Amino acid sequence: MLALPVVLNEVFYDPAGFDGGFQFVELVNRSPLPVALTGWRIDAGDGAGPDRWRTWWTGTATDILLPAARFVVGEGRVEPAPDRIVPIELENGPDAVRLVAPDGSIDVLGYGTHTHAPYFEGRPAIDVPSGFSLARAADGVDTDDNAADWIPLSPPTPGAPNRPERDLAVVRLIALAERVEPGDVVALDAVVANRGVLSLPANEAEARLWVAPLSEATLPGVGVGEDPFTPLAAESLVVRAALAELEPGDSVTVHLSFTPPTAGTWRLVAAATAPEDGAPANDRLPAIVQVGPGALMLSEVAAAPDDGPEWIEVVNRTGADVALDGWTVEDATGRRGRVTVGAPGGAFAVAPESLVVLTSDPAALVARHPGLDARQVAACTPWPSLNNDPPSGAPAGSAADRLVLRPPDGRASDALDLPPANVGRTRERRSLARATREPANWSDSAVPGGTPARVNSVAGGPPVPGIALTVSPSAHVRGEPVLLRWSTGFESARVTLALYDLRGRRLRLLVDEDDAPGTAGVAWDGADDAGRPAPPGLYLVGLRARAAGAVAHVTARAWLSVE
């Protein structure tokens, strides 16, 4: 029997989620002549029993397949629109699809574990996961062995080559830290693969990093049904990296980095570009990184209390109520406890500048702290394991655990590396408290047992009312000084003040651990430590201060541009 001019080329039978409307079967003409599909038909086979075939499409006189062209028969939600729209209702394996020519010649694809030979050729293909299609490894090539000829493909490619000649794809994107402090570098590893059938010469393709700040108003859709391949209007290109030669099937890890100029939530998108890329849908992958704390911030942590359950205090640092239901607390192993709350009249919300305490046993914690208002305590279950010692074999100086606070959308709103048990707070069973809102200001609580839902009091001094740093004007013009003013909350303090570029290199040291009033300032003339004019650009102003006799520092940051 002569080889069929038209064969099955791709079958999509198990779309992710609800199947209705997305299934399709693609045919390909591998002959040099047009083929009229009059009388050709496609059957579905039920592998649960022998000879269970049903016909769901038959070609007509208007169905013409040109040489090397594809013909898609599919449901109404397939994109791009099929050549013919029909209801399909294909099932997961063991099942089969066959194409029958007018002369009775057939091409069969069987998938799953079959027991009836007519449902497959040679060996059946695998039953692919939801969201994958079965596609010929090489378009139109049929060796009469389903297992060898057919491969899983994601995303499906109705009406397009299964494996284009050129296809550069970003297959994985990993943010090395999903929560960083303002001024820190965000580092990512993007895995880029050549999924085409041709090699890509060196320097012809490249990886790019696009970034965009996200407001709280846009965040609910991020990572929850948002199309990651659609660029945001505010995206900016910040990195371009040429790639070495990539043979078909090869991949390379590309290191990308970016220093966000402002705190907040940032979307970073790694993109792979190659001339005449035949599958643009796999060219981009997004990641979300939190710079500075999010809506709720960790304020005090009791990971080794002398009595009662462990607890975590958080503060609402925004100007609006924050619904607490659905927030999670995660440890270094990835174990997450979920906050599930309810109150008469509505969900538990944290008011602006208010404190709330999370614990596994609210009643036990209130009993241990008689002054604690039960209305400021919420249950978090299952409680994460807050270890007091690093894992066995960890390098010296390793953290005992990592605590991550996440909103319902999964971002890292705040994070803290917990020190080991041989550090003072756990020797005395003290909590770890934040002296101010700045990220580095953690110290032992001055109050045994801690201060849940009360103003923190840290060892080395009284509660700190706050710290502020202002820059005026915010843009330096040559010849005009800039006034840098601070307020530490102390009557007097040991102060360090310096300017840094976006790579973290110090530009100018203005105050070096000097005794200074709690509220004071200095002028900057626009020069670096060597007296040279600072190049145009954006610079970070860093302030560090500590009260007399205190160990813990308080810090503040501000941004300054040079024109």
XYZ file of C-alpha atoms in Angstrom:
563
model
C 0.000 0.000 0.000
C 1.339 3.439 -0.919
C 2.189 5.889 1.854
C -0.633 8.282 2.662
C -0.103 11.811 1.301
C -1.921 13.248 4.348
C -1.273 12.125 7.940
C -2.187 13.103 11.458
C 0.337 15.664 12.716
C -0.861 16.969 16.114
C -3.671 16.017 18.512
C -4.772 18.069 21.526
C -7.194 16.064 23.649
C -6.674 17.236 27.280
C -6.587 21.047 27.673
C -5.770 22.401 31.127
C -8.915 23.027 33.163
C -12.267 22.703 31.390
C -11.837 20.769 28.114
C -14.745 22.307 26.221
C -13.859 24.265 23.093
C -10.080 23.745 22.892
C -9.548 20.266 21.404
C -8.209 19.895 17.865
C -6.614 17.512 15.360
C -4.099 18.817 12.830
C -3.432 17.149 9.438
C -0.421 17.804 7.209
C 0.027 17.270 3.472
C 3.461 15.770 2.932
C 3.053 15.333 -0.843
C 4.096 17.808 -3.579
C 0.505 18.061 -4.869
C -2.742 19.488 -3.479
C -5.036 16.911 -1.913
C -8.826 17.144 -2.000
C -10.119 15.894 1.337
C -13.519 14.846 0.003
C -14.428 11.569 1.708
C -11.481 11.605 4.151
C -12.620 11.193 7.731
C -11.334 11.361 11.304
C -12.466 8.750 13.838
C -12.097 8.585 17.623
C -11.403 5.195 19.183
C -12.396 4.057 22.680
C -9.543 1.848 23.887
C -11.667 0.284 26.622
C -12.898 -2.300 24.126
C -12.209 -3.584 20.585
C -13.498 -1.853 17.448
C -15.120 1.089 19.215
C -14.716 3.810 16.579
C -16.937 6.790 15.907
C -16.587 9.318 13.068
C -16.711 12.968 14.048
C -15.477 14.693 10.860
C -15.751 13.920 7.130
C -14.130 16.099 4.445
C -16.142 17.824 1.738
C -15.402 19.181 -1.743
C -14.422 22.551 -0.265
C -11.670 21.037 1.894
C -8.427 21.348 -0.105
C -5.003 20.795 1.473
C -2.108 22.438 -0.417
C 1.399 20.913 -0.527
C 3.243 21.092 2.849
C 0.199 22.847 4.326
C -1.693 22.060 7.536
C -5.434 21.584 8.039
C -6.900 21.963 11.533
C -10.209 20.423 12.560
C -11.094 21.695 15.992
C -13.522 23.281 18.400
C -14.629 26.888 18.531
C -12.176 28.200 21.131
C -9.035 27.020 19.337
C -6.729 29.888 18.313
C -6.018 30.613 15.549
C -9.437 29.549 14.300
C -9.498 26.010 12.813
C -10.127 25.374 9.137
C -13.237 23.460 10.182
C -15.044 23.858 13.533
C -16.747 20.743 14.885
C -17.451 19.231 18.349
C -14.790 16.605 19.162
C -14.943 15.153 22.712
C -11.658 13.208 22.673
C -10.795 11.325 25.866
C -7.608 10.646 27.823
C -5.803 7.351 27.172
C -6.065 4.577 26.477
C -7.764 6.037 23.400
C -6.973 6.627 19.745
C -7.499 8.866 16.720
C -7.334 7.653 13.148
C -7.404 9.298 9.729
C -9.127 7.207 7.045
C -8.580 7.894 3.309
C -11.318 7.234 0.737
C -9.504 4.067 -0.394
C -9.515 2.688 3.189
C -5.868 3.479 3.984
C -5.439 4.611 7.588
C -3.068 6.526 9.839
C -3.568 5.701 13.549
C -2.375 7.396 16.732
C -2.945 5.470 19.956
C -1.992 6.888 23.366
C -1.997 5.351 26.822
C -1.815 1.673 27.848
C -3.637 -0.274 25.122
C -4.571 -3.943 24.953
C -6.136 -3.927 21.458
C -3.604 -3.667 18.593
C -5.859 -1.887 16.031
C -5.764 1.224 18.236
C -2.053 1.997 17.639
C 0.881 1.584 15.246
C 3.960 -0.273 16.511
C 3.822 0.902 20.119
C 1.304 3.386 21.573
C 2.413 6.922 22.412
C 2.383 8.129 26.011
C -0.716 9.673 27.579
C 0.427 13.312 27.891
C -0.262 15.572 30.906
C -3.052 18.108 30.878
C -2.187 21.136 28.723
C 0.141 19.178 26.388
C -0.629 18.017 22.879
C 0.763 14.931 21.139
C 2.806 16.083 18.135
C 5.030 14.390 15.594
C 8.679 14.841 16.548
C 9.316 15.752 12.906
C 6.352 17.191 11.004
C 4.780 14.614 8.676
C 7.362 11.875 9.392
C 5.584 8.538 10.008
C 7.606 5.392 10.829
C 4.504 3.424 11.894
C 5.634 3.485 15.545
C 3.519 5.865 17.660
C 5.949 5.768 20.595
C 8.858 6.868 18.394
C 6.971 9.319 16.177
C 4.980 11.309 18.743
C 6.186 13.589 21.582
C 4.499 15.808 24.226
C 4.348 19.453 23.142
C 3.559 22.561 25.183
C 2.153 24.925 24.208
C 0.207 23.255 21.378
C 0.763 24.673 17.869
C -2.445 24.366 15.780
C -1.719 25.329 12.171
C 2.017 25.858 12.809
C 5.105 23.604 12.717
C 5.450 21.345 15.744
C 9.155 22.131 15.932
C 10.015 25.277 13.961
C 13.375 25.595 12.247
C 14.198 28.334 14.760
C 12.754 28.395 18.253
C 14.558 29.954 21.200
C 12.627 29.501 24.455
C 12.953 30.596 28.093
C 12.155 27.343 29.886
C 12.885 28.399 33.485
C 13.373 31.664 35.401
C 14.607 31.645 39.006
C 14.876 34.753 41.173
C 17.771 34.048 43.573
C 15.984 36.164 46.195
C 12.301 37.054 45.932
C 12.551 39.706 48.663
C 15.451 42.199 48.741
C 16.185 45.456 50.504
C 16.130 48.821 48.699
C 19.455 49.350 46.958
C 20.196 45.622 46.695
C 20.779 43.864 43.384
C 18.067 41.508 42.117
C 19.748 38.456 40.540
C 18.019 35.928 38.285
C 18.996 32.772 36.406
C 17.206 32.244 33.090
C 17.481 28.850 31.378
C 17.296 29.373 27.597
C 16.887 26.390 25.249
C 17.076 25.886 21.488
C 13.858 23.986 20.684
C 14.181 24.375 16.934
C 15.649 21.951 14.410
C 18.485 24.304 13.346
C 21.509 25.404 15.353
C 21.736 29.049 16.407
C 25.143 30.662 15.706
C 26.988 32.555 18.446
C 25.871 36.170 19.012
C 22.843 35.740 16.746
C 20.448 35.216 19.651
C 20.279 36.981 22.985
C 18.577 37.027 26.372
C 16.958 40.238 27.582
C 15.600 41.437 30.904
C 12.564 43.713 31.001
C 11.346 45.291 34.248
C 8.277 47.176 35.416
C 7.117 48.452 38.824
C 3.721 47.159 39.906
C 1.250 49.076 42.024
C -0.923 47.395 44.651
C -3.904 48.025 42.342
C -2.426 45.784 39.627
C -1.115 43.031 41.872
C -4.172 40.763 42.307
C -3.858 39.576 38.702
C -0.113 38.934 38.804
C 0.572 35.229 38.575
C -3.156 34.420 38.775
C -4.385 34.020 35.234
C -2.354 36.907 33.836
C -0.837 36.267 30.418
C 2.923 36.408 31.122
C 3.746 36.854 27.438
C 1.949 40.173 27.061
C 4.372 43.034 27.765
C 3.291 45.675 30.237
C 3.125 49.212 28.908
C 5.597 50.352 31.561
C 8.243 47.679 30.884
C 11.817 48.891 30.388
C 14.682 46.942 28.817
C 17.614 46.888 31.280
C 19.860 43.974 30.199
C 20.876 42.432 26.856
C 23.158 39.370 26.827
C 24.403 37.725 23.609
C 24.313 33.908 23.621
C 26.950 31.414 22.556
C 26.176 28.894 19.800
C 23.265 26.599 20.677
C 22.729 23.282 18.953
C 19.175 21.856 18.721
C 18.123 20.593 22.139
C 20.917 22.433 23.986
C 20.262 24.938 26.776
C 22.278 27.536 28.669
C 21.814 29.349 31.994
C 22.044 33.129 31.633
C 22.737 35.248 34.715
C 20.737 38.494 34.740
C 20.738 41.276 37.342
C 19.067 44.603 38.003
C 19.046 47.157 40.829
C 15.501 48.541 41.262
C 15.616 52.328 41.759
C 12.638 52.321 44.142
C 11.060 50.084 46.748
C 7.862 48.203 45.982
C 6.862 45.227 43.853
C 8.626 44.671 40.543
C 7.829 42.367 37.649
C 10.926 41.095 35.844
C 10.549 39.312 32.511
C 13.322 37.277 30.897
C 12.949 37.151 27.120
C 14.833 35.155 24.480
C 15.118 36.580 20.979
C 16.327 34.982 17.748
C 15.792 36.040 14.123
C 12.747 34.394 12.522
C 11.719 32.639 15.743
C 8.882 30.303 14.808
C 7.239 29.984 18.259
C 7.107 33.379 20.016
C 4.691 32.146 22.707
C 7.537 30.495 24.670
C 9.928 33.455 24.500
C 9.090 35.109 27.850
C 8.825 34.118 31.513
C 8.000 36.517 34.390
C 9.113 36.680 38.024
C 7.859 38.898 40.848
C 10.320 40.432 43.329
C 9.478 42.484 46.400
C 11.880 45.368 47.125
C 11.506 46.430 50.750
C 8.545 45.210 52.787
C 5.046 44.867 51.398
C 1.750 45.798 53.037
C 2.438 43.825 56.227
C 5.899 43.803 57.800
C 7.423 41.519 60.432
C 7.822 43.446 63.678
C 8.695 40.915 66.410
C 9.378 37.170 66.444
C 9.379 34.794 69.417
C 10.892 31.604 67.981
C 12.062 30.273 71.361
C 9.719 31.568 74.097
C 10.338 30.415 77.668
C 6.642 29.627 78.047
C 3.656 29.374 75.728
C 3.478 28.986 71.946
C 5.769 30.617 69.380
C 4.409 33.818 67.876
C 5.033 36.437 65.203
C 3.980 40.079 65.331
C 3.284 41.988 62.106
C 2.482 45.640 61.442
C 0.406 47.280 58.705
C 2.742 49.839 57.155
C 0.193 51.146 54.618
C -2.454 53.830 54.863
C -5.366 51.418 54.341
C -6.830 48.358 56.040
C -5.235 45.039 55.058
C -7.436 41.915 55.089
C -5.546 39.220 56.997
C -7.397 36.133 55.788
C -5.265 34.012 53.443
C -1.867 35.407 54.434
C 0.752 32.726 55.065
C 3.896 32.289 57.139
C 6.606 30.072 55.640
C 9.786 28.525 57.052
C 13.023 27.598 55.261
C 11.650 24.190 54.237
C 8.740 25.785 52.364
C 6.178 24.656 54.956
C 3.406 27.262 55.089
C 0.914 28.077 57.788
C -2.242 29.868 56.627
C -4.023 32.579 58.552
C -7.732 31.802 58.591
C -9.793 34.394 60.415
C -13.371 35.493 60.714
C -15.168 37.972 62.921
C -18.796 39.060 63.372
C -19.612 41.477 60.617
C -16.714 40.614 58.302
C -13.150 39.429 57.834
C -10.334 40.350 60.196
C -8.582 43.433 58.806
C -5.436 45.098 60.152
C -5.859 48.867 60.448
C -3.087 51.240 59.314
C -0.113 51.296 61.708
C -1.744 48.554 63.791
C -0.145 45.392 65.154
C -1.470 41.840 64.995
C 0.017 38.637 66.409
C 0.032 35.281 64.595
C 0.359 32.041 66.552
C -0.719 28.395 66.514
C -2.708 28.696 69.777
C -4.270 32.147 70.379
C -5.890 31.148 73.696
C -2.593 29.879 75.139
C -0.745 33.014 74.037
C -3.344 35.339 75.599
C -3.140 33.338 78.831
C 0.651 33.762 78.841
C 0.382 37.542 78.218
C -2.571 38.817 80.315
C -2.377 42.303 78.804
C -2.721 41.003 75.254
C -6.021 41.842 73.546
C -7.422 38.646 72.024
C -8.848 40.728 69.166
C -5.259 41.357 68.014
C -4.379 37.649 67.786
C -5.040 35.355 64.804
C -4.502 31.633 64.351
C -2.011 30.387 61.760
C -2.079 26.662 60.945
C -0.193 24.485 60.441
C 2.421 26.452 62.334
C 5.785 26.558 60.479
C 8.794 24.982 62.145
C 10.913 27.876 63.479
C 14.184 26.065 64.133
C 16.604 27.367 66.751
C 19.707 25.844 65.143
C 20.992 25.632 61.551
C 20.593 22.351 59.651
C 23.230 19.712 60.340
C 26.343 20.357 58.259
C 25.441 23.974 57.443
C 28.412 26.413 57.230
C 29.365 28.405 60.308
C 27.253 31.524 60.668
C 24.242 30.055 58.866
C 20.762 31.137 59.898
C 18.692 28.798 62.040
C 15.664 29.341 59.818
C 14.150 31.758 57.310
C 10.771 33.305 57.943
C 8.727 34.579 54.969
C 5.437 36.475 55.264
C 3.236 36.206 52.158
C -0.078 37.792 51.090
C -2.683 35.604 49.349
C -1.115 36.264 45.916
C 2.096 34.520 47.058
C 4.586 37.404 47.013
C 7.178 37.786 49.746
C 5.851 40.763 51.723
C 8.668 40.468 54.268
C 11.369 37.996 55.263
C 13.812 37.446 58.129
C 16.740 35.092 58.683
C 16.512 33.858 62.281
C 19.833 33.705 64.171
C 20.930 30.436 65.802
C 20.201 29.383 69.375
C 23.657 30.376 70.625
C 22.811 34.033 69.998
C 21.688 36.125 72.980
C 17.952 36.233 72.295
C 17.540 32.462 72.603
C 19.995 32.061 75.485
C 17.677 34.296 77.499
C 14.540 33.176 75.636
C 13.980 36.723 74.445
C 12.080 37.682 71.323
C 13.723 39.344 68.349
C 12.262 42.824 67.876
C 12.510 45.467 65.183
C 13.766 48.769 66.562
C 12.408 50.783 63.601
C 10.811 50.186 60.235
C 14.234 49.964 58.564
C 15.276 46.456 57.442
C 18.472 45.916 59.460
C 17.158 47.099 62.817
C 16.618 43.835 64.689
C 17.751 43.378 68.254
C 16.912 41.478 71.436
C 13.739 42.644 73.115
C 14.420 44.550 76.321
C 11.342 42.960 77.899
C 11.496 39.282 78.946
C 8.836 37.379 77.019
C 8.583 40.121 74.403
C 5.912 42.725 73.727
C 3.240 41.106 71.500
C 0.867 43.721 70.021
C 2.700 46.495 71.904
C 5.418 48.978 70.914
C 8.743 47.184 70.653
C 11.370 47.832 73.293
C 14.843 46.732 72.216
C 17.950 46.028 74.251
C 20.273 49.003 74.508
C 17.680 51.748 74.719
C 14.017 52.768 74.934
C 11.555 52.346 72.068
C 12.702 54.346 69.051
C 10.026 56.702 67.687
C 11.401 56.665 64.143
C 14.093 57.812 61.741
C 13.893 60.019 58.681
C 16.265 61.203 55.959
C 15.493 63.987 53.499
C 17.354 65.264 50.419
C 16.819 68.824 49.190
C 16.817 69.338 46.306
C 16.452 65.725 45.126
C 18.456 66.470 41.956
C 21.973 67.938 42.150
C 22.953 70.557 39.587
C 26.669 71.369 39.377
C 27.581 74.343 41.542
C 24.538 74.034 43.792
C 24.917 72.126 47.107
C 22.433 69.508 48.283
C 21.284 69.511 51.931
C 21.004 66.076 53.564
C 19.030 66.218 56.814
C 18.203 63.468 59.286
C 16.136 62.824 62.379
C 17.114 59.688 64.323
C 14.611 59.771 67.195
C 17.524 59.990 69.689
C 18.696 63.114 71.525
C 22.169 62.343 70.188
C 23.628 59.468 68.195
C 26.694 58.040 66.502
C 25.984 58.778 62.826
C 27.400 57.515 59.514
C 26.229 59.072 56.243
C 27.431 58.074 52.749
C 26.454 58.064 49.059
C 26.583 54.923 46.882
C 26.123 54.191 43.181
C 23.647 51.563 41.914
C 26.330 48.860 42.035
C 26.841 49.442 45.755
C 30.192 51.254 45.447
C 30.706 54.150 47.850
C 30.890 57.528 46.148
C 31.324 59.833 49.142
C 31.598 59.392 52.933
C 30.133 62.510 54.535
C 29.836 61.503 58.216
C 31.939 58.702 59.714
C 30.626 57.380 63.079
C 30.560 60.923 64.462
C 28.632 62.096 67.508
C 25.770 64.212 66.236
C 22.478 65.681 67.447
C 19.381 63.584 66.881
C 18.241 66.102 64.266
C 20.945 67.619 62.074
C 22.250 67.792 58.524
C 25.204 68.274 56.187
C 25.692 69.759 52.721
C 27.087 67.805 49.771
C 28.994 69.655 47.078
C 28.562 67.043 44.340
C 32.082 65.574 44.609
C 33.260 62.021 45.352
C 35.824 61.017 48.002
C 38.663 62.075 45.652
C 37.142 65.511 45.018
C 36.020 64.708 41.463
C 32.515 65.681 40.255
C 30.065 62.791 40.526
C 28.990 61.410 37.118
C 25.342 61.934 36.148
C 23.041 59.197 37.428
C 21.007 57.945 40.373
C 22.648 57.500 43.805
C 21.598 55.987 47.113
C 22.052 58.018 50.305
C 22.520 55.753 53.322
C 22.199 56.830 56.963
C 23.122 54.676 59.966
C 22.754 55.773 63.588
C 22.801 54.287 67.076
C 22.131 55.713 70.514
C 24.917 55.960 73.090
C 25.520 52.538 74.650
C 23.293 50.734 72.125
C 24.444 47.849 69.971
C 21.694 47.937 67.339
C 21.754 50.527 64.557
C 18.817 52.274 62.937
C 19.069 53.050 59.220
C 17.365 55.121 56.549
C 17.779 55.520 52.779
C 16.946 58.149 50.201
C 17.583 58.639 46.488
C 19.488 61.491 44.846
C 20.040 62.143 41.148
C 22.948 64.022 39.595
C 22.232 65.922 36.390
